[in-house]
Short mmCIF file of C-alpha atoms and ligand atoms in Angstrom, two decimals:
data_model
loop_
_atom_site.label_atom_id
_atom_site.label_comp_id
_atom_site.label_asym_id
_atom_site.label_seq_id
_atom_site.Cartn_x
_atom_site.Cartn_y
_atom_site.Cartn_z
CA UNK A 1 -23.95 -17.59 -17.88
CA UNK A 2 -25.30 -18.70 -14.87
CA UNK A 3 -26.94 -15.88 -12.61
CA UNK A 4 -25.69 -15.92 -9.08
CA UNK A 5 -28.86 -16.18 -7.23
CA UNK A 6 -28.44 -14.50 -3.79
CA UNK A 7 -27.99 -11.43 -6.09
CA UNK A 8 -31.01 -11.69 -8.29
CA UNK A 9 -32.98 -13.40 -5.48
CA UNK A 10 -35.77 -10.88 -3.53
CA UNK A 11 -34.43 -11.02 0.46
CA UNK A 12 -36.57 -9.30 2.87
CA UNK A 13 -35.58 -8.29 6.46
CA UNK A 14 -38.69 -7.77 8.65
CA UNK A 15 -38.10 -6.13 11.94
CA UNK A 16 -40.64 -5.54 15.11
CA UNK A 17 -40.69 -3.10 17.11
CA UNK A 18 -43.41 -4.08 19.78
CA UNK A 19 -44.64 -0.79 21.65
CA UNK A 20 -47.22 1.59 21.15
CA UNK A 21 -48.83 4.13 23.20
CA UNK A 22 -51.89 2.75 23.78
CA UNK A 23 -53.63 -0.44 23.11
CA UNK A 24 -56.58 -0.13 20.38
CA UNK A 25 -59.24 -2.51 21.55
CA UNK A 26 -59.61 -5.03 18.43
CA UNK A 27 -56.16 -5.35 17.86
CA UNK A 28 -54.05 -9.02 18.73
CA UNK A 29 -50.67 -7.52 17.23
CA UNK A 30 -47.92 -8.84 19.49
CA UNK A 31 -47.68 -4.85 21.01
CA UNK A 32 -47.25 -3.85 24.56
CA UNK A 33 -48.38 -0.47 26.50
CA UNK A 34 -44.97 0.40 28.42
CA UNK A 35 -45.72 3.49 30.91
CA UNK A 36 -42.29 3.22 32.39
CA UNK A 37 -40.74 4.22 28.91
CA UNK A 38 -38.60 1.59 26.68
CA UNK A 39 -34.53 1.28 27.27
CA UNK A 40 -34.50 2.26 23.69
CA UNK A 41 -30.88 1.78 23.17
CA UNK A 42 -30.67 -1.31 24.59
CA UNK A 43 -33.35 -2.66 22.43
CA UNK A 44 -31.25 -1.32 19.32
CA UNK A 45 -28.43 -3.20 20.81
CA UNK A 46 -30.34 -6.60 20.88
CA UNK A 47 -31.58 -5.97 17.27
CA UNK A 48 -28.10 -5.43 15.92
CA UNK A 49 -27.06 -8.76 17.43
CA UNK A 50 -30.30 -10.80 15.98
CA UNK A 51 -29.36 -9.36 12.51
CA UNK A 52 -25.67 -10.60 13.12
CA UNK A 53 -27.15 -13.95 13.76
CA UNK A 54 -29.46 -13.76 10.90
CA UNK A 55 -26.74 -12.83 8.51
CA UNK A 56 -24.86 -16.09 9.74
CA UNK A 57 -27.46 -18.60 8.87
CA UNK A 58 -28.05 -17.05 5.21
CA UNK A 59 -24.96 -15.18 4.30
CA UNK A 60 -23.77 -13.67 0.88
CA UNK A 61 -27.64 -12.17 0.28
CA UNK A 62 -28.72 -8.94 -1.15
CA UNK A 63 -31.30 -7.25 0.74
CA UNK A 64 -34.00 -6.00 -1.47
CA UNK A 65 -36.49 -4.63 1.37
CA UNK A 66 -36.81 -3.73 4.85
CA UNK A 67 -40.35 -2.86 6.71
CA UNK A 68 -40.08 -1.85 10.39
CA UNK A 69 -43.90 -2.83 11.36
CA UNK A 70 -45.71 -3.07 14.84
CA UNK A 71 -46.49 -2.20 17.64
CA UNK A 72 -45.59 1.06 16.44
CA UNK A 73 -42.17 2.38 15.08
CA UNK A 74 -43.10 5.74 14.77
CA UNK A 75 -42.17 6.00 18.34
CA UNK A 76 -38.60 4.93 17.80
CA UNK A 77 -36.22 8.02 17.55
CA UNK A 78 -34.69 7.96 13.89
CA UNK A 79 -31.25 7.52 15.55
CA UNK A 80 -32.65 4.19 16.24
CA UNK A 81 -33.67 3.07 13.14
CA UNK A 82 -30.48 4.56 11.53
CA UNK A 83 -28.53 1.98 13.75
CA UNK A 84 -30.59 -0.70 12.78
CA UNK A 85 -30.34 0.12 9.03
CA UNK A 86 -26.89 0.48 9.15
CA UNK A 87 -26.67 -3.38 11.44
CA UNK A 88 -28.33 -4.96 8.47
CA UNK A 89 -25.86 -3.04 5.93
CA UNK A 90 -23.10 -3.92 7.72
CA UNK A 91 -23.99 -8.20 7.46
CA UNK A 92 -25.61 -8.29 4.26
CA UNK A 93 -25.63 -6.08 0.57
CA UNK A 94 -28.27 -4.07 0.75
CA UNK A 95 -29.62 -3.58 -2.73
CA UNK A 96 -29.18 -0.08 -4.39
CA UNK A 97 -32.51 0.30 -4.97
CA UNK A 98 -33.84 -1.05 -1.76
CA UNK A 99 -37.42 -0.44 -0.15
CA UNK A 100 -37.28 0.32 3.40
CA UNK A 101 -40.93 1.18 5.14
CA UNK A 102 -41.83 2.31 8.34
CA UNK A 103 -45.56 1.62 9.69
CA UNK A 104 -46.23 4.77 11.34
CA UNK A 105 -49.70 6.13 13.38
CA UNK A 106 -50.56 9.52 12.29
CA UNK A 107 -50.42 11.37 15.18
CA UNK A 108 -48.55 15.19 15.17
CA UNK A 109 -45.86 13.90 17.12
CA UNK A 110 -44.78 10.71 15.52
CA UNK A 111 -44.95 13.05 11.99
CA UNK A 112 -42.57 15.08 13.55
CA UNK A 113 -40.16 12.68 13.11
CA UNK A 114 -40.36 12.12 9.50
CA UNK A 115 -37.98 13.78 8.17
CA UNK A 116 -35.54 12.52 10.85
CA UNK A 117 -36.57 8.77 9.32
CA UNK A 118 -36.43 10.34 5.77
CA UNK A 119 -32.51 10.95 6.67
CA UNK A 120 -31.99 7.96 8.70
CA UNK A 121 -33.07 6.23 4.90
CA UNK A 122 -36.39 5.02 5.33
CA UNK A 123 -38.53 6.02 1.30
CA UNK A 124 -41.75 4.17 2.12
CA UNK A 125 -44.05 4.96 5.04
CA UNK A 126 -47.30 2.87 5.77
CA UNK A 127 -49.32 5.25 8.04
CA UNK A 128 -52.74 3.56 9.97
CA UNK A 129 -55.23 5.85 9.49
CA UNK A 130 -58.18 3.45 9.93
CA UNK A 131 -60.62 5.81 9.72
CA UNK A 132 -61.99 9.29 7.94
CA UNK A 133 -64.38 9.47 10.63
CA UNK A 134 -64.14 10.79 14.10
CA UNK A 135 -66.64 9.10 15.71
CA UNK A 136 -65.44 5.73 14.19
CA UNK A 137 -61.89 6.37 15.20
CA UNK A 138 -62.68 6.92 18.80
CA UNK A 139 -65.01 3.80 18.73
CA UNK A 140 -61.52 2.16 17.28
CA UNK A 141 -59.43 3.42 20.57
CA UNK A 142 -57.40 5.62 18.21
CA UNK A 143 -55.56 8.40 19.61
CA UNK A 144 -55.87 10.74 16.51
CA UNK A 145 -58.68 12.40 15.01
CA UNK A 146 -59.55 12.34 11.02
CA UNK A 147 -57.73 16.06 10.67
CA UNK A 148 -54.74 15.14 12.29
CA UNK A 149 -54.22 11.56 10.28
CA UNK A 150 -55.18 13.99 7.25
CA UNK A 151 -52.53 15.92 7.79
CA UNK A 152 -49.78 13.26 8.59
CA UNK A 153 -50.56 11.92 5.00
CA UNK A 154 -49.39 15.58 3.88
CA UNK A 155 -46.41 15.52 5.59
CA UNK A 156 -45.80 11.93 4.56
CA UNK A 157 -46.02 13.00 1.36
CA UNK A 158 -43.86 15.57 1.29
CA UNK A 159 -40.74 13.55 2.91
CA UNK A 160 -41.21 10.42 1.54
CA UNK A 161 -40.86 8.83 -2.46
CA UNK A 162 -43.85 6.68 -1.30
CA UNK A 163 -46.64 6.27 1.27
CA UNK A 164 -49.44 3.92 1.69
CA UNK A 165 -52.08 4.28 4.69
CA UNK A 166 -54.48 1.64 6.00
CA UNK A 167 -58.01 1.54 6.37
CA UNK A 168 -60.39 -0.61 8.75
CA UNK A 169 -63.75 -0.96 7.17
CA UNK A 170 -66.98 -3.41 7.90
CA UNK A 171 -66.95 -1.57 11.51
CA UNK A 172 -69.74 -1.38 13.53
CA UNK A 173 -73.23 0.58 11.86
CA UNK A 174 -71.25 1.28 8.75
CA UNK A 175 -73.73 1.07 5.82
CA UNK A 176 -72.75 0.79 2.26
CA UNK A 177 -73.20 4.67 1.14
CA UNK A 178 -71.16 6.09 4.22
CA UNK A 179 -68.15 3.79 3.01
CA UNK A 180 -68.45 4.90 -0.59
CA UNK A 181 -68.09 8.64 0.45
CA UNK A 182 -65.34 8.06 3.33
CA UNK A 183 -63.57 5.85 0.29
CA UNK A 184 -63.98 8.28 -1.85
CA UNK A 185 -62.53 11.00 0.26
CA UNK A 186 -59.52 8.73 1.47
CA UNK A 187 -58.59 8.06 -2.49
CA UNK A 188 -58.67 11.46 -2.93
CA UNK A 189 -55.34 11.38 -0.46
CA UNK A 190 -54.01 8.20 -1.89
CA UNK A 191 -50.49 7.93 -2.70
CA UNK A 192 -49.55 4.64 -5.22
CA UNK A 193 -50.66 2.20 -2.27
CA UNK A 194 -53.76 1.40 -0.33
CA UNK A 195 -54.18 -1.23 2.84
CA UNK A 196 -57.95 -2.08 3.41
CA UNK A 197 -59.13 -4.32 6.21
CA UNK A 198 -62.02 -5.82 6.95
CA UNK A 199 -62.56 -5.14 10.85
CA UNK A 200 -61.72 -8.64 12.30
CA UNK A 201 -63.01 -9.98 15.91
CA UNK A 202 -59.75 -11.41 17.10
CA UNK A 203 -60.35 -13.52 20.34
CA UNK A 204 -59.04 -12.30 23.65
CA UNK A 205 -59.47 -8.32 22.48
CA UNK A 206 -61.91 -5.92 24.54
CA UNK A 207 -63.88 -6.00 20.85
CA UNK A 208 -63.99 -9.60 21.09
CA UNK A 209 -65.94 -9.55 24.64
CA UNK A 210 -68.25 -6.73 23.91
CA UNK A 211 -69.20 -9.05 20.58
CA UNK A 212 -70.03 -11.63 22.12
CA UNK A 213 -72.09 -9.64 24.90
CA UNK A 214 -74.00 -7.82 21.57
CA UNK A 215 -72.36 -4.74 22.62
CA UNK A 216 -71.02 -4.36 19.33
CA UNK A 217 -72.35 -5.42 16.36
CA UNK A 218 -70.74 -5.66 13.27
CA UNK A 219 -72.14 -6.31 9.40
CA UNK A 220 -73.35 -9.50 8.70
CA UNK A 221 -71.73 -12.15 5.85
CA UNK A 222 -74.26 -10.47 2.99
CA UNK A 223 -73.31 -6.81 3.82
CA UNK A 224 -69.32 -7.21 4.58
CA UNK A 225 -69.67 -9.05 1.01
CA UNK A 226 -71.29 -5.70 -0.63
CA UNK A 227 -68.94 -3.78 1.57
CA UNK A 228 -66.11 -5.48 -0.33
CA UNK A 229 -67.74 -5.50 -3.96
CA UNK A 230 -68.01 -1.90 -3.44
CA UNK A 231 -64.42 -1.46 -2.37
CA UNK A 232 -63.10 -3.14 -5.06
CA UNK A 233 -65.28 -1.02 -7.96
CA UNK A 234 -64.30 2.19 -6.84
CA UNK A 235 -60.62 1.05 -6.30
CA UNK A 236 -60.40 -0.11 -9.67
CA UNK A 237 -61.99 3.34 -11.10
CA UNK A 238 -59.48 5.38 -9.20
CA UNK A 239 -56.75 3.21 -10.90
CA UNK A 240 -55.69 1.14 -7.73
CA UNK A 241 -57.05 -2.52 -8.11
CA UNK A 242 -56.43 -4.67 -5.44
CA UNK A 243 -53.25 -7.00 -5.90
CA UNK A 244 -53.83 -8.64 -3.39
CA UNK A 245 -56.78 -9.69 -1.11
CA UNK A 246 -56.78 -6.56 1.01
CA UNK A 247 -53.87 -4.50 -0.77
CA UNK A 248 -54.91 -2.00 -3.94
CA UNK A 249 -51.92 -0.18 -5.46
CA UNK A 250 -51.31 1.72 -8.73
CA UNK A 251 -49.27 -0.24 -11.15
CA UNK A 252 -45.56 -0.28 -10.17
CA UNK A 253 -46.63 1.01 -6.71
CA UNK A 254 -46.80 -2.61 -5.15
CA UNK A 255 -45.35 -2.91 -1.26
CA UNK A 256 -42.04 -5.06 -2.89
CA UNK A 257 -42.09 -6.42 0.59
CA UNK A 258 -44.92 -7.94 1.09
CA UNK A 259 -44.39 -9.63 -2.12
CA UNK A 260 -41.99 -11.39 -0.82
CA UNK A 261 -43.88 -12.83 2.00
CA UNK A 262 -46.98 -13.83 -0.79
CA UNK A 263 -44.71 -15.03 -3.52
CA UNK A 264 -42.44 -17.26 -1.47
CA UNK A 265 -39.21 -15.88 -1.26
CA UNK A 266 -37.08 -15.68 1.92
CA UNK A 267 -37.07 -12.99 4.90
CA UNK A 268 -35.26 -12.69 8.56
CA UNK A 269 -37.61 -12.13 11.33
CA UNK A 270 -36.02 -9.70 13.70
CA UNK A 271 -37.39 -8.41 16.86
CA UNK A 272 -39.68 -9.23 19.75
CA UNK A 273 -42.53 -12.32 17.37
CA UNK A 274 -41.29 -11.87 14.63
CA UNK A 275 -41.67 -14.58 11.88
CA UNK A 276 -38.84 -15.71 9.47
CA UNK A 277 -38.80 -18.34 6.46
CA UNK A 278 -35.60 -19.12 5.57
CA UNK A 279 -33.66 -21.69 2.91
CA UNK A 280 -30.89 -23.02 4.27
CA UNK A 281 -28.90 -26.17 2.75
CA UNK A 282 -32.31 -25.79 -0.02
CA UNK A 283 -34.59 -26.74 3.00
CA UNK A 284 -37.24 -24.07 4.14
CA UNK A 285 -37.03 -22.80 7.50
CA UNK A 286 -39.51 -21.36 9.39
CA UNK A 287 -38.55 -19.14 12.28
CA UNK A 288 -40.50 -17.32 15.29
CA UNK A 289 -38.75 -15.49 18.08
CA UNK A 290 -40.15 -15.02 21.59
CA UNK A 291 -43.05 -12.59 21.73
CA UNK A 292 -42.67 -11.16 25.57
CA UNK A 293 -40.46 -7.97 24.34
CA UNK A 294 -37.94 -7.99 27.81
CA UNK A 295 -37.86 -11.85 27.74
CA UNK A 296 -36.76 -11.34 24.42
CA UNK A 297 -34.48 -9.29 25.14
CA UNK A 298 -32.89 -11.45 27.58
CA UNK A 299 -32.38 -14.19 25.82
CA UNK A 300 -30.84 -12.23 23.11
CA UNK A 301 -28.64 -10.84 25.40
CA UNK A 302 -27.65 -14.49 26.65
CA UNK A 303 -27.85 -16.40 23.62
CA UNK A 304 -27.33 -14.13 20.36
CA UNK A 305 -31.06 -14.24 18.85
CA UNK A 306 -34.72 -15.04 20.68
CA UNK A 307 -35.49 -17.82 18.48
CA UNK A 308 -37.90 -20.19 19.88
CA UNK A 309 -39.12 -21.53 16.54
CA UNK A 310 -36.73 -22.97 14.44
CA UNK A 311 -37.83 -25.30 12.29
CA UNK A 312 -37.54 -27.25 9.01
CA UNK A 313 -40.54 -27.52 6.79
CA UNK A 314 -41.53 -30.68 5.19
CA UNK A 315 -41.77 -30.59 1.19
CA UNK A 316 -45.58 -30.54 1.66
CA UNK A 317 -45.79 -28.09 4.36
CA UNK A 318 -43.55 -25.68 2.15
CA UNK A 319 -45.72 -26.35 -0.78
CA UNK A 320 -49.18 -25.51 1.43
CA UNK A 321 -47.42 -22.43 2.47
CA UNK A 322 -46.58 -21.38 -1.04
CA UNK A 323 -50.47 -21.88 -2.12
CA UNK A 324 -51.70 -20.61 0.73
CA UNK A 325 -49.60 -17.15 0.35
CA UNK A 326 -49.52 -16.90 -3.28
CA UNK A 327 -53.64 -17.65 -4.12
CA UNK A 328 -53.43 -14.09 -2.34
CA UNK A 329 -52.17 -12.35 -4.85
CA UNK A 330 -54.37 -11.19 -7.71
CA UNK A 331 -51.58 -12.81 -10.01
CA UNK A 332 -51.96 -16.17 -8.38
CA UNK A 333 -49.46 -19.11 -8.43
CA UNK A 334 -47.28 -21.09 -11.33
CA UNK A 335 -48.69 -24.23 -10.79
CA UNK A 336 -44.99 -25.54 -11.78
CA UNK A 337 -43.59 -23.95 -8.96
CA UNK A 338 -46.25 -25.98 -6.38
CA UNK A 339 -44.97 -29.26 -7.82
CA UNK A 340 -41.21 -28.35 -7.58
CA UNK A 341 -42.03 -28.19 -3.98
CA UNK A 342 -44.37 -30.65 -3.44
CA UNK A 343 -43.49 -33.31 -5.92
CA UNK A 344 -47.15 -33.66 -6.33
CA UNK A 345 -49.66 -31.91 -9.05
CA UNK A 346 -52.57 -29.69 -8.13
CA UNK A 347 -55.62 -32.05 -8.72
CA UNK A 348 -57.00 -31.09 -12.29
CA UNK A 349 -60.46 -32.12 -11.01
CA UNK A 350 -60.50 -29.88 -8.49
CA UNK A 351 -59.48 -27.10 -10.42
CA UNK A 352 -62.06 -27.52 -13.29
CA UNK A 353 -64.59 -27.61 -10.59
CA UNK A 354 -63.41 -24.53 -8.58
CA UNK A 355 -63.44 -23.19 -11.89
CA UNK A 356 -66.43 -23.94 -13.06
CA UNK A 357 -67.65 -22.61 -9.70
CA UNK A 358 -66.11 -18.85 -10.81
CA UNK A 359 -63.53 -19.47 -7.51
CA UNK A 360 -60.65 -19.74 -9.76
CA UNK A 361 -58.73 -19.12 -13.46
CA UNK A 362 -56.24 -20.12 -15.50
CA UNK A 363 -54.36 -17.49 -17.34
CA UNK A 364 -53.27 -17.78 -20.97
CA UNK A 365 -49.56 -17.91 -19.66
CA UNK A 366 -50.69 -20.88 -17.58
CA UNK A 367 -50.47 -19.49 -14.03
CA UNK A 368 -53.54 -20.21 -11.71
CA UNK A 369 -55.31 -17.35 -9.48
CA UNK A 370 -58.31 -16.44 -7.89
CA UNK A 371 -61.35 -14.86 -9.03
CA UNK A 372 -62.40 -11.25 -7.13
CA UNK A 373 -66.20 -13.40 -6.66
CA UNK A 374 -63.60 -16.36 -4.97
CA UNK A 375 -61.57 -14.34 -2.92
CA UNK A 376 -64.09 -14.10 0.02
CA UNK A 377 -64.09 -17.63 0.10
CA UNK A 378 -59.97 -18.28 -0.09
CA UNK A 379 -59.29 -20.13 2.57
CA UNK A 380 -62.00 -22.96 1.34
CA UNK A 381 -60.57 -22.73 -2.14
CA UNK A 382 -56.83 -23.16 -0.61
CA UNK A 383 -57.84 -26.25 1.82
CA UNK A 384 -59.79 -27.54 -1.22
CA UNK A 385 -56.60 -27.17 -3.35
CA UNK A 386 -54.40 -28.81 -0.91
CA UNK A 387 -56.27 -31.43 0.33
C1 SAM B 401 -50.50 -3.96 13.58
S1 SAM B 401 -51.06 -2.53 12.86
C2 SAM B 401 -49.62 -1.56 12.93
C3 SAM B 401 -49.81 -0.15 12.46
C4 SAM B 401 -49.89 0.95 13.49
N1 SAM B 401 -49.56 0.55 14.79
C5 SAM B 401 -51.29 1.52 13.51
O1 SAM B 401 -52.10 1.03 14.28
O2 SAM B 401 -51.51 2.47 12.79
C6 SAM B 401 -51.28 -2.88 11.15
C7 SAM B 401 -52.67 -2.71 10.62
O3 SAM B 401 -53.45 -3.84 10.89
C8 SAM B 401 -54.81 -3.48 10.81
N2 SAM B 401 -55.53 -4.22 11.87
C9 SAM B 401 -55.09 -4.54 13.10
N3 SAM B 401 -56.05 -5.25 13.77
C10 SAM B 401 -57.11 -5.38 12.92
C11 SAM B 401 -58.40 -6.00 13.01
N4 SAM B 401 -58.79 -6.64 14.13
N5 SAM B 401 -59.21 -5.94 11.94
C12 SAM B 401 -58.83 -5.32 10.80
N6 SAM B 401 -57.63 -4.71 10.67
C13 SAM B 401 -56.77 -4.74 11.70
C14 SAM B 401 -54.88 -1.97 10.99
O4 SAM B 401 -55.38 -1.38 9.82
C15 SAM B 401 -53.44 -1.58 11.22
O5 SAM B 401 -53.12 -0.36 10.61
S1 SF4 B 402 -53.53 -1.16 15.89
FE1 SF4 B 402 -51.45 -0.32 15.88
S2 SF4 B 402 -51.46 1.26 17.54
FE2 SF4 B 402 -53.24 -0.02 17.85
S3 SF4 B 402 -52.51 -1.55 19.35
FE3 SF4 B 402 -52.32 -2.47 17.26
S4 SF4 B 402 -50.26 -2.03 16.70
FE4 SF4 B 402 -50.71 -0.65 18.41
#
């Protein structure tokens, strides 16, 4: 019997929300500081007519996860989200066991409103705690203290099937034995997921400027290296190896979402930046709406969506992508899958010497990943791959 794919298929809806209180100074998110307050309801309005869009160019598709990421959509009232949910439910199936998540800073008021998402039918938050450490978090710009994001875990736990919370490590002074013990002490309030970052210096941020002045002064290759050995031994000994580059979860306890992104399935991009990848008449389509969140707006308002971005990838663009997303994953790639894309093999001679290097594998059921010692180096290994 043939299986209908756009039931079997994983379809992801990703949807910005592009506000936050206050602008933390190394992040580049696409997420804006609005003092005069947000027309909240016209914003929901716009988003319910992106998703009707959406749902025209890919109809007939089950929906088998949601994440409302930012900016941050804690500060949306749960009324909001409940429209939004119930927008996507009313263009596409929404699968019964769907994964809906909500990225969420923990700050007292924004965990006031969990159980108010808990009804509107979020299950999965993804809080951004960053930090165990006060002194850190203020260095970071964050508005909450160790306590308070402490306690937000707590109450996400208590509303919510699942949580996950991030952490930002290889900051500033940090030396290998103060990240064990804050590590330690954040796995200690793990749930089945775990995001860790190394701290990034993303060009045009306040972090970026004070970097470059040597106002702030952050490990060096050899000790963000350790930084990340460590991280990964005392994940794996508290039973949440990393599945992905900087994502640890127990088994089963995988963000289904972001496996769609990394193992090349299709999502909707809804909202203010927000990507999409697509198939459409079996071409990939790569999407990208306009960042500015009230020029967005407008041209939803005029023209149905805020696409600005809408193109079709070539079979070796698609194929780059698919590499390039899936050597991410602690799984890594069937090699078949890159040549039904591609139409072209991965070079064997590459492989064996990546391989022989300790960058990459081959597993006995064929499928080729990276190595934890070749993950630092990923992006050479990918541009070697695909070259
Ligand atoms: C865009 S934020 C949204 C979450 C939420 N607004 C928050 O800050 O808690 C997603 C995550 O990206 C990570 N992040 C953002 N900028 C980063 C950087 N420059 N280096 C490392 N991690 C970063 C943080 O851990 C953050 O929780
Ligand atoms: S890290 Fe989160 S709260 Fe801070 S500016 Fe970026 S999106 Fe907003």
């Amino acid at each position: 019997m043939m299986l209908n794919m756009s039931l079997t298929t994983p379809f992801a809806v990703y949807v910005h929300w592009p506000f936050c209180l206050s602008k933390c100074p190394y992040c580049d998110f696409n997420s804006h500081v609005r003092h005069g307050g947000v027309d909240e309801a016209r914003f929901v309005r716009a988003y319910a007519t992106e998703i009707a869009a959406a749902a025209d160019r890919v109809p007939g598709r089950t929906v088998s996860s949601i994440f409302f990421g930012g900016g941050t959509p804690s500060l949306m009232q749960p009324a909001s989200v409940a429209a939004i949910l119930e927008a996507i439910a009313k263009h596409w199936r929404v699968a019964p066991d769907v994964e809906i998540t909500l990225e969420a800073n923990p700050t007292s008021v924004e965990a006031a409103r969990f159980r108010g998402f808990r009804a509107a039918g979020v299950n999965r938050v993804s809080l951004g705690v960053q930090s165990l450490d006060d002194a850190a978090l203020k260095e970071l710009g964050r508005l909450h203290s160790a306590q308070e994001a402490l306690d937000a875990v707590a109450i996400a736990r208590a509303n919510f099937e699942r949580y996950s919370f991030d952490l930002i490590y290889a900051r500033p002074r940090q030396s290998l034995e103060s990240w064990a013990a804050e590590l330690r002490r954040a796995l200690a309030h793990a749930g089945d997921h775990l995001s860790m970052y190394q701290l990034t210096i993303e060009p045009d941020t306040p972090f970026f400027g004070l970097h470059k002045a040597g106002k702030l002064v952050v490990p060096n290759e050899d000790l963000a290296r350790d930084l990340y050995d460590l991280t990964q031994a005392i994940c794996v000994k508290a039973g949440l190896p990393a599945y992905e580059i900087s994502n640890h979860a127990r088994p089963g306890g995988e963000c289904r979402h972001n496996l769609v992104y990394w193992r090349g399935h299709d999502y909707a991009g809804i909202g203010p930046g927000a990507h999409g990848r697509l198939t459409i008449d079996g071409r990939r389509v790569a999407t990208e709406t306009e960042k500015r969140p009230e020029s967005w707006l407008m041209r939803v308002e005029a023209a149905g969506s805020g696409l600005i971005v809408d193109e079709k990838l070539t079979a070796g663009e698609a194929a780059d992508e698919f590499l390039l997303m899936g050597l991410r994953l602690a799984e890594g790639i069937e090699p078949a899958r890159y040549t039904a894309l591609s139409g072209r093999t991965l070079d064997p001679k590459r492989i064996a010497i990546l391989r022989e290097e300790g960058a990459v594998e081959t597993t006995t059921d064929g499928r080729l990943r990276v190595t934890l010692s070749g993950f630092p180096i990923l992006d050479a290994v990918v541009a070697d791959l695909a070259a």
